[in-house]
Coordinates of C-alpha atoms in Angstrom, one line a residue:
M1 CA 0.0 0.0 0.0
K2 CA 2.8 2.3 1.0
A3 CA 4.6 1.5 -2.3
K4 CA 1.5 2.4 -4.3
K5 CA 1.3 5.8 -2.6
T6 CA 4.9 6.4 -3.2
L7 CA 4.5 5.5 -6.9
A8 CA 1.5 7.8 -7.2
V9 CA 3.5 10.7 -5.7
V10 CA 6.4 10.0 -8.1
L11 CA 4.0 9.9 -11.1
A12 CA 2.3 13.1 -10.0
S13 CA 5.6 14.8 -9.7
L14 CA 6.6 13.7 -13.1
A15 CA 3.4 14.9 -14.6
V16 CA 3.9 18.3 -13.0
S17 CA 7.5 18.4 -14.2
L18 CA 6.4 17.4 -17.7
F19 CA 3.7 20.0 -17.8
S20 CA 6.2 22.7 -16.7
V21 CA 8.7 21.6 -19.3
T22 CA 6.0 21.5 -22.0
K23 CA 4.7 25.0 -21.0
A24 CA 8.2 26.4 -21.0
S25 CA 9.0 25.0 -24.4
A26 CA 5.8 26.3 -25.8
E27 CA 6.7 29.9 -24.8
T28 CA 8.4 32.0 -27.4
T29 CA 10.5 35.0 -26.5
I30 CA 10.7 37.7 -29.1
E31 CA 13.2 40.6 -28.9
F32 CA 12.1 44.1 -29.7
I33 CA 14.8 46.7 -30.3
Q34 CA 13.7 50.4 -30.2
W35 CA 14.5 53.8 -28.8
W36 CA 10.9 54.5 -27.8
A37 CA 10.8 53.3 -24.2
P38 CA 13.3 55.9 -22.9
E39 CA 11.3 58.7 -24.5
L40 CA 8.0 57.7 -22.8
P41 CA 7.0 58.0 -19.2
A42 CA 8.8 55.4 -17.1
G43 CA 7.3 52.0 -17.3
S44 CA 4.5 52.9 -19.8
F45 CA 5.9 51.0 -22.8
R46 CA 6.6 48.0 -20.7
A47 CA 3.0 48.1 -19.5
I48 CA 1.8 47.8 -23.1
M49 CA 4.1 44.8 -23.6
D50 CA 2.7 43.2 -20.5
D51 CA -0.8 43.6 -21.8
F52 CA 0.3 42.0 -25.1
E53 CA 1.7 39.1 -23.2
A54 CA -1.5 38.7 -21.2
Q55 CA -3.5 38.5 -24.5
N56 CA -0.9 36.2 -26.1
P57 CA 0.1 33.7 -23.3
G58 CA 2.6 31.9 -25.4
I59 CA 4.7 35.0 -26.3
K60 CA 7.1 37.0 -24.1
V61 CA 8.6 40.3 -25.2
K62 CA 12.1 41.3 -24.3
L63 CA 12.7 45.0 -24.8
V64 CA 16.1 46.2 -26.0
S65 CA 15.9 50.0 -25.3
G66 CA 18.4 52.8 -25.7
P67 CA 18.8 56.3 -27.1
Y68 CA 18.2 56.8 -30.8
S69 CA 21.8 56.9 -31.8
A70 CA 22.8 53.9 -29.7
T71 CA 19.8 52.0 -31.1
R72 CA 20.8 52.8 -34.6
D73 CA 24.3 51.5 -34.0
Q74 CA 23.0 48.3 -32.5
I75 CA 20.7 47.8 -35.5
V76 CA 23.6 48.3 -37.9
V77 CA 25.6 45.7 -36.1
G78 CA 22.7 43.3 -35.9
A79 CA 21.9 43.7 -39.6
A80 CA 25.5 43.0 -40.6
S81 CA 25.9 40.0 -38.3
G82 CA 22.4 38.5 -38.9
T83 CA 21.5 38.9 -35.2
L84 CA 18.9 41.6 -35.6
S85 CA 16.1 41.5 -33.0
D86 CA 12.8 39.9 -34.1
V87 CA 10.9 43.2 -34.1
V88 CA 12.8 46.3 -35.1
G89 CA 12.1 49.9 -34.4
L90 CA 12.8 51.8 -37.6
D91 CA 13.5 55.3 -38.8
G92 CA 12.1 55.8 -42.4
A93 CA 15.6 56.8 -43.5
W94 CA 17.0 53.4 -42.7
V95 CA 14.4 51.3 -44.6
N96 CA 16.0 51.4 -48.1
G97 CA 19.4 50.3 -46.9
L98 CA 18.1 47.6 -44.5
S99 CA 15.8 46.1 -47.1
K100 CA 18.5 46.0 -49.8
Q101 CA 20.8 44.4 -47.2
G102 CA 18.1 41.7 -46.6
A103 CA 18.0 42.6 -42.9
I104 CA 14.3 43.3 -42.7
A105 CA 11.5 41.2 -44.1
P106 CA 8.7 42.1 -46.5
L107 CA 5.5 42.3 -44.4
D108 CA 3.0 41.4 -47.2
D109 CA 2.9 37.6 -46.7
L110 CA 2.7 38.1 -42.9
M111 CA -0.3 40.5 -43.4
T112 CA -2.0 38.0 -45.6
A113 CA -1.4 35.0 -43.4
S114 CA -2.7 36.8 -40.3
G115 CA -5.7 38.5 -42.0
F116 CA -4.3 41.9 -41.1
D117 CA -6.3 44.8 -42.5
A118 CA -3.8 47.0 -44.3
S119 CA -6.4 49.8 -44.9
Q120 CA -6.1 50.8 -41.2
V121 CA -2.5 51.8 -41.6
A122 CA -2.1 55.5 -42.3
A123 CA 1.1 55.0 -44.4
I124 CA 3.0 51.9 -45.5
I125 CA 6.6 52.4 -46.5
K126 CA 7.2 50.3 -49.6
L127 CA 10.2 49.6 -51.9
G128 CA 10.0 47.6 -55.1
G129 CA 6.3 46.9 -54.5
S130 CA 7.0 45.2 -51.1
S131 CA 5.9 46.6 -47.7
Y132 CA 8.7 47.0 -45.1
M133 CA 7.6 49.5 -42.5
F134 CA 4.5 50.8 -40.7
P135 CA 4.8 54.2 -39.0
V136 CA 3.4 53.4 -35.5
A137 CA 3.6 57.1 -34.4
S138 CA 4.7 60.2 -36.2
F139 CA 6.2 63.3 -34.6
I140 CA 6.5 66.7 -36.1
Y141 CA 9.6 68.7 -35.3
P142 CA 8.6 72.2 -34.2
V143 CA 10.8 74.9 -32.7
F144 CA 11.1 74.6 -28.9
V145 CA 11.3 78.0 -27.1
N146 CA 12.4 78.9 -23.6
L147 CA 9.9 81.5 -22.6
D148 CA 11.7 82.8 -19.6
Q149 CA 14.8 83.5 -21.6
F150 CA 12.7 85.2 -24.3
A151 CA 11.2 87.5 -21.6
A152 CA 14.6 88.2 -20.1
A153 CA 16.0 89.1 -23.5
G154 CA 13.0 91.3 -24.3
V155 CA 11.9 89.1 -27.2
E156 CA 8.1 89.5 -27.2
N157 CA 7.0 87.3 -30.2
L158 CA 7.8 83.9 -31.4
P159 CA 9.9 84.1 -34.7
R160 CA 7.8 83.6 -37.8
N161 CA 10.5 84.1 -40.4
R162 CA 14.3 83.9 -40.7
T163 CA 15.0 87.5 -39.9
E164 CA 13.0 87.3 -36.7
F165 CA 14.7 84.1 -35.8
F166 CA 18.2 85.5 -36.3
D167 CA 17.3 88.7 -34.4
A168 CA 15.9 86.7 -31.5
A169 CA 19.0 84.3 -31.5
K170 CA 21.3 87.3 -31.2
K171 CA 19.4 88.8 -28.3
L172 CA 19.2 85.4 -26.5
T173 CA 23.0 84.7 -26.8
D174 CA 25.2 85.6 -23.8
E175 CA 28.6 83.9 -24.1
S176 CA 29.7 85.0 -20.7
M177 CA 26.8 82.9 -19.2
N178 CA 27.3 80.1 -21.7
R179 CA 23.8 80.7 -23.2
Y180 CA 23.1 80.7 -26.9
G181 CA 20.1 81.3 -29.2
W182 CA 20.1 78.1 -31.1
V183 CA 21.7 74.6 -31.2
L184 CA 22.8 72.7 -34.3
P185 CA 23.9 69.0 -34.0
L186 CA 26.0 67.9 -36.9
S187 CA 27.7 64.7 -35.6
L188 CA 28.9 62.6 -38.5
Q189 CA 28.2 59.5 -36.5
T190 CA 24.5 60.3 -36.3
P191 CA 23.9 62.8 -39.1
N192 CA 20.2 63.2 -38.8
G193 CA 20.8 66.8 -37.9
V194 CA 21.0 67.4 -41.7
Q195 CA 17.4 66.2 -42.0
N196 CA 15.9 67.7 -38.8
D197 CA 17.9 70.9 -38.3
V198 CA 19.2 71.9 -41.8
M199 CA 16.8 70.8 -44.5
S200 CA 13.8 71.8 -42.3
W201 CA 14.6 75.4 -43.2
V202 CA 13.9 74.5 -46.9
W203 CA 10.8 72.5 -46.3
A204 CA 9.3 75.1 -44.0
S205 CA 9.0 77.5 -47.0
G206 CA 7.4 74.9 -49.2
K207 CA 10.6 74.1 -51.1
S208 CA 12.4 70.9 -52.0
M209 CA 15.9 69.3 -52.3
M210 CA 14.6 67.0 -55.1
K211 CA 13.6 67.4 -58.7
D212 CA 12.0 64.7 -60.8
G213 CA 13.1 62.1 -58.3
K214 CA 16.7 63.2 -58.4
P215 CA 18.9 65.3 -56.1
D216 CA 18.6 69.1 -56.5
L217 CA 20.8 70.5 -53.8
V218 CA 22.2 73.3 -56.0
N219 CA 18.8 75.1 -56.2
E220 CA 18.7 78.6 -54.7
D221 CA 16.4 77.5 -51.9
V222 CA 18.8 74.9 -50.5
V223 CA 21.8 77.2 -51.0
G224 CA 19.9 80.1 -49.3
A225 CA 19.2 77.9 -46.3
L226 CA 22.8 77.0 -46.0
E227 CA 23.8 80.7 -46.3
F228 CA 21.3 81.5 -43.5
I229 CA 22.8 78.9 -41.2
Q230 CA 26.3 80.1 -42.0
S231 CA 25.4 83.6 -41.0
M232 CA 24.1 82.4 -37.7
Y233 CA 27.2 80.3 -37.1
D234 CA 29.5 83.3 -38.0
A235 CA 27.5 85.5 -35.6
G236 CA 28.2 83.1 -32.7
V237 CA 24.6 82.5 -31.8
I238 CA 24.8 78.7 -32.2
S239 CA 26.1 76.9 -29.1
P240 CA 29.7 75.6 -29.5
G241 CA 30.5 72.0 -30.5
T242 CA 28.3 71.7 -33.5
F243 CA 30.4 69.2 -35.3
A244 CA 30.3 66.6 -32.5
K245 CA 26.8 67.2 -31.2
K246 CA 24.0 64.5 -31.5
E247 CA 20.3 64.8 -31.1
Q248 CA 20.3 64.0 -27.3
D249 CA 23.0 66.6 -26.8
K250 CA 20.8 69.4 -28.0
V251 CA 17.9 68.3 -25.8
E252 CA 20.3 68.2 -22.9
E253 CA 21.3 71.8 -23.6
F254 CA 17.7 73.0 -23.9
V255 CA 16.7 71.2 -20.7
N256 CA 19.6 72.9 -18.8
G257 CA 18.9 76.4 -20.2
R258 CA 22.1 76.6 -22.3
V259 CA 20.1 77.2 -25.5
A260 CA 16.9 79.2 -25.9
M261 CA 15.6 77.6 -29.1
M262 CA 16.0 74.1 -30.7
V263 CA 14.4 72.1 -33.4
S264 CA 13.1 68.8 -31.8
S265 CA 10.6 66.1 -31.8
L266 CA 7.3 66.3 -29.9
A267 CA 8.4 63.0 -28.4
H268 CA 10.9 65.0 -26.3
I269 CA 8.2 67.0 -24.5
N270 CA 7.8 64.2 -21.9
L271 CA 11.5 64.0 -21.4
I272 CA 12.0 67.7 -21.0
R273 CA 9.2 67.9 -18.4
E274 CA 10.6 65.0 -16.5
R275 CA 14.2 66.4 -16.5
N276 CA 13.2 70.0 -15.7
P277 CA 9.7 70.3 -14.4
D278 CA 10.2 74.1 -13.8
L279 CA 11.3 74.8 -17.4
N280 CA 8.8 77.3 -18.9
F281 CA 8.7 76.5 -22.6
T282 CA 6.5 76.3 -25.6
I283 CA 6.6 75.3 -29.3
S284 CA 6.1 77.2 -32.5
D285 CA 5.9 76.2 -36.2
F286 CA 9.1 76.5 -38.3
P287 CA 10.2 80.0 -39.4
A288 CA 9.9 80.4 -43.2
V289 CA 11.8 82.7 -45.6
D290 CA 10.7 86.3 -45.2
G291 CA 7.5 87.0 -47.1
Y292 CA 6.4 83.4 -47.4
D293 CA 2.7 82.9 -46.5
G294 CA 1.9 79.5 -47.9
R295 CA 1.5 76.2 -46.1
R296 CA 4.7 75.3 -44.2
G297 CA 6.4 71.9 -44.5
L298 CA 6.6 70.2 -41.1
P299 CA 9.7 68.2 -40.6
Y300 CA 8.7 64.9 -39.1
A301 CA 10.0 61.5 -38.1
S302 CA 8.2 58.3 -37.3
W303 CA 8.5 55.5 -34.9
G304 CA 8.4 52.9 -37.6
I305 CA 8.2 49.1 -37.1
G306 CA 9.3 46.1 -39.0
V307 CA 10.3 42.4 -38.7
S308 CA 13.8 41.0 -39.0
A309 CA 14.4 38.8 -42.0
N310 CA 16.4 36.4 -39.9
S311 CA 13.8 36.1 -37.1
E312 CA 12.9 32.5 -36.3
H313 CA 9.6 33.8 -34.9
K314 CA 8.2 36.0 -37.7
E315 CA 4.6 35.0 -37.0
E316 CA 4.9 36.0 -33.3
A317 CA 6.8 39.1 -34.2
F318 CA 4.1 40.2 -36.6
K319 CA 1.5 39.6 -33.9
L320 CA 3.2 42.3 -31.8
V321 CA 3.3 44.6 -34.9
A322 CA -0.4 44.1 -35.5
Y323 CA -1.1 44.7 -31.8
L324 CA 0.7 48.0 -31.8
M325 CA -1.1 49.1 -35.0
S326 CA -4.6 48.2 -33.6
T327 CA -7.0 51.1 -33.0
E328 CA -7.2 50.9 -29.2
V329 CA -3.5 50.2 -28.6
N330 CA -2.3 52.7 -31.1
S331 CA -4.5 55.4 -29.5
R332 CA -3.1 54.5 -26.1
L333 CA 0.5 54.6 -27.4
V334 CA 0.3 57.9 -29.3
S335 CA -1.6 59.5 -26.4
I336 CA 1.3 58.8 -24.0
A337 CA 3.9 59.6 -26.6
N338 CA 2.2 62.8 -27.7
A339 CA 2.4 61.7 -31.4
F340 CA 0.1 61.4 -34.3
P341 CA -1.3 57.9 -34.9
G342 CA -0.3 55.3 -37.4
N343 CA -3.8 53.8 -37.4
V344 CA -6.3 55.9 -39.3
H345 CA -9.0 55.2 -36.7
A346 CA -6.9 56.0 -33.7
T347 CA -7.4 59.2 -31.8
P348 CA -4.9 60.7 -29.3
D349 CA -6.4 62.2 -26.2
F350 CA -3.7 64.8 -25.7
V351 CA -5.4 67.3 -28.0
A352 CA -8.1 67.9 -25.4
S353 CA -5.9 67.3 -22.2
D354 CA -2.7 69.3 -22.9
E355 CA -2.5 72.9 -24.1
L356 CA 1.0 72.4 -25.6
F357 CA -0.1 69.4 -27.6
A358 CA -3.2 71.2 -28.7
K359 CA -0.9 73.8 -30.2
A360 CA 1.1 71.0 -31.9
F361 CA -2.1 69.7 -33.4
E362 CA -2.9 73.2 -34.8
I363 CA 0.6 73.4 -36.3
F364 CA 0.0 70.0 -37.8
Q365 CA -3.4 71.0 -39.3
T366 CA -2.1 74.2 -40.9
G367 CA 1.0 72.7 -42.5
Y368 CA 2.0 69.5 -44.2
L369 CA 4.4 66.6 -43.4
A370 CA 7.7 67.0 -45.1
N371 CA 10.7 64.6 -45.0
E372 CA 12.3 63.9 -48.3
F373 CA 14.8 61.5 -46.9
V374 CA 12.2 58.8 -46.2
G375 CA 12.7 55.9 -48.7
L376 CA 15.8 57.4 -50.4
P377 CA 18.6 55.0 -51.1
V378 CA 21.2 54.9 -48.3
A379 CA 19.4 57.9 -46.8
E380 CA 21.6 58.1 -43.7
E381 CA 24.7 58.0 -45.8
L382 CA 23.3 60.9 -48.0
M383 CA 22.9 62.9 -44.8
R384 CA 26.5 62.1 -43.8
M385 CA 27.8 63.1 -47.2
F386 CA 26.0 66.5 -47.0
D387 CA 27.0 66.8 -43.4
E388 CA 30.7 66.6 -44.3
E389 CA 30.3 69.4 -46.8
I390 CA 28.3 71.6 -44.4
Q391 CA 31.0 71.2 -41.8
L392 CA 33.6 72.4 -44.3
M393 CA 31.4 75.3 -45.2
L394 CA 30.9 76.3 -41.5
D395 CA 34.6 76.0 -41.0
G396 CA 35.2 78.6 -43.7
K397 CA 36.7 76.3 -46.2
Q398 CA 34.1 76.6 -48.9
T399 CA 31.0 78.6 -49.8
A400 CA 27.4 77.4 -49.4
A401 CA 27.1 77.0 -53.2
E402 CA 30.3 74.9 -53.2
A403 CA 29.1 72.7 -50.4
A404 CA 25.8 72.1 -52.2
A405 CA 27.5 71.3 -55.5
K406 CA 29.9 68.8 -53.9
A407 CA 27.2 67.1 -51.9
Q408 CA 25.1 67.0 -55.1
A409 CA 27.9 65.2 -57.0
K410 CA 28.2 62.6 -54.2
W411 CA 24.5 62.1 -54.1
E412 CA 24.2 61.5 -57.8
G413 CA 26.6 58.6 -57.4
E414 CA 24.0 56.9 -55.2
F415 CA 21.1 57.4 -57.5

C-alpha cells in the first residue's frame, strides 16, 4: 500500500514536471529593439508589452531599449551579423538600406497570413512593391522655445520668419553665461541633424531638395538655407561644439537652459518635463523665408516598425506589430507619446488634455508633413555626405554654393 502511494506521488511529480517543461518549451520570447521606451513615461511602454503578453500567453517580449543613436548603432551591427532583433524599431531613413541588405522582411505575406487589414494603416513604406515598415507614431519637429529666456532678453514674439529668428537668437545669446540662441547637432556618427535641423529650413518654406526624383541640392532654396545657417554660425549665436553634437545633446542643452531655441521632436516634451519640471517652454511652427505665406512643410520622423528577415519567430513578431497598430493600442501609445497615430481610426487624447499638444495639433493641421529622406537609397549616408560638406562650409573652407555642389555630386553617385 505504501509502495503504491509512493509510486503515485512520483508519477504526480513527473506529470507536474512534464507540464512545466511543455509549458516552458511552448513559450516564445521575441526581442524588440527600439528607442521609444526611454522617450516615454517610465514603465509605460513595458506596461503595453505586459498587456500584449497577457493576451498572447505563449509569447514573451524582451525589450532592448536605448537612445536613438545607440539603437541605430545596434541595428547596424545586428543587420550586418544576422543577429537583428525579431521586431525592429525603424526610422524611415533606414528602410531602403536595411531592405536591400536583406535585414528586414517584407510584411506582405505576414499580413495576408494573419488577416491583417492594411487599410487601417495611415502609411506603409514600400520599396519595389513590397511593404517593409508601418509608422506606428509620427512626430512633427517644431521649434522649442524657452519663454523665460525670451522674456529676459526682451523678445516678445515667437519668430515667424528667418529675420525674426536670427534677431531673437542674437538677443538670446550671452557667451559670458554660456547661453546661446540656437543649437545645431551635426555629428557625422549620427547625421540626422542634416534632416531635422538643416533641411527643415527648406521644407518650411514649401521648397524641395529634389527634382523629378533626383537630387537638386544646388537650387537657390537649399543654398539660401545654407547661407542663412552660415550667417548664424559666424555670428556666434549657435552653441559651441556643433560638429560633435548628437540629437540627445541638443535636448540636454535645452533642458539645462544653455540654449533658448532648438528644433526637436514632440516625443521629447515628456523627457523635458521629467528632466526639468520648472522649465517654462512652448513650441512654434518652423520659421519660413521672409515674405512666405503658404503652407509650411513640417519636418517629421516616425517610430516605424518592421520584422527581422532572420527572425525564427516572424509570426509571433508580426502579432506584436499588429497589436501596436490596432486602433485601441495605437490610440493609447500615441496619447502617452504625444504623437500622431499610425492607425487611421486611432485618436490621441492629448489634444483635449494638454495645451501644448493642442498647439502642436494646430501646427499639424495648418502645415503638411515633409521629410524627403524617407525611402531614399542609403538615406543616412546621404545625410552624412551632406554633413561633411556643411562642416567644411561652416569652417570657412568653402561657400554654401560649393558645399551644395559637392554634396550633389556625391548624391548623384548613389542614384
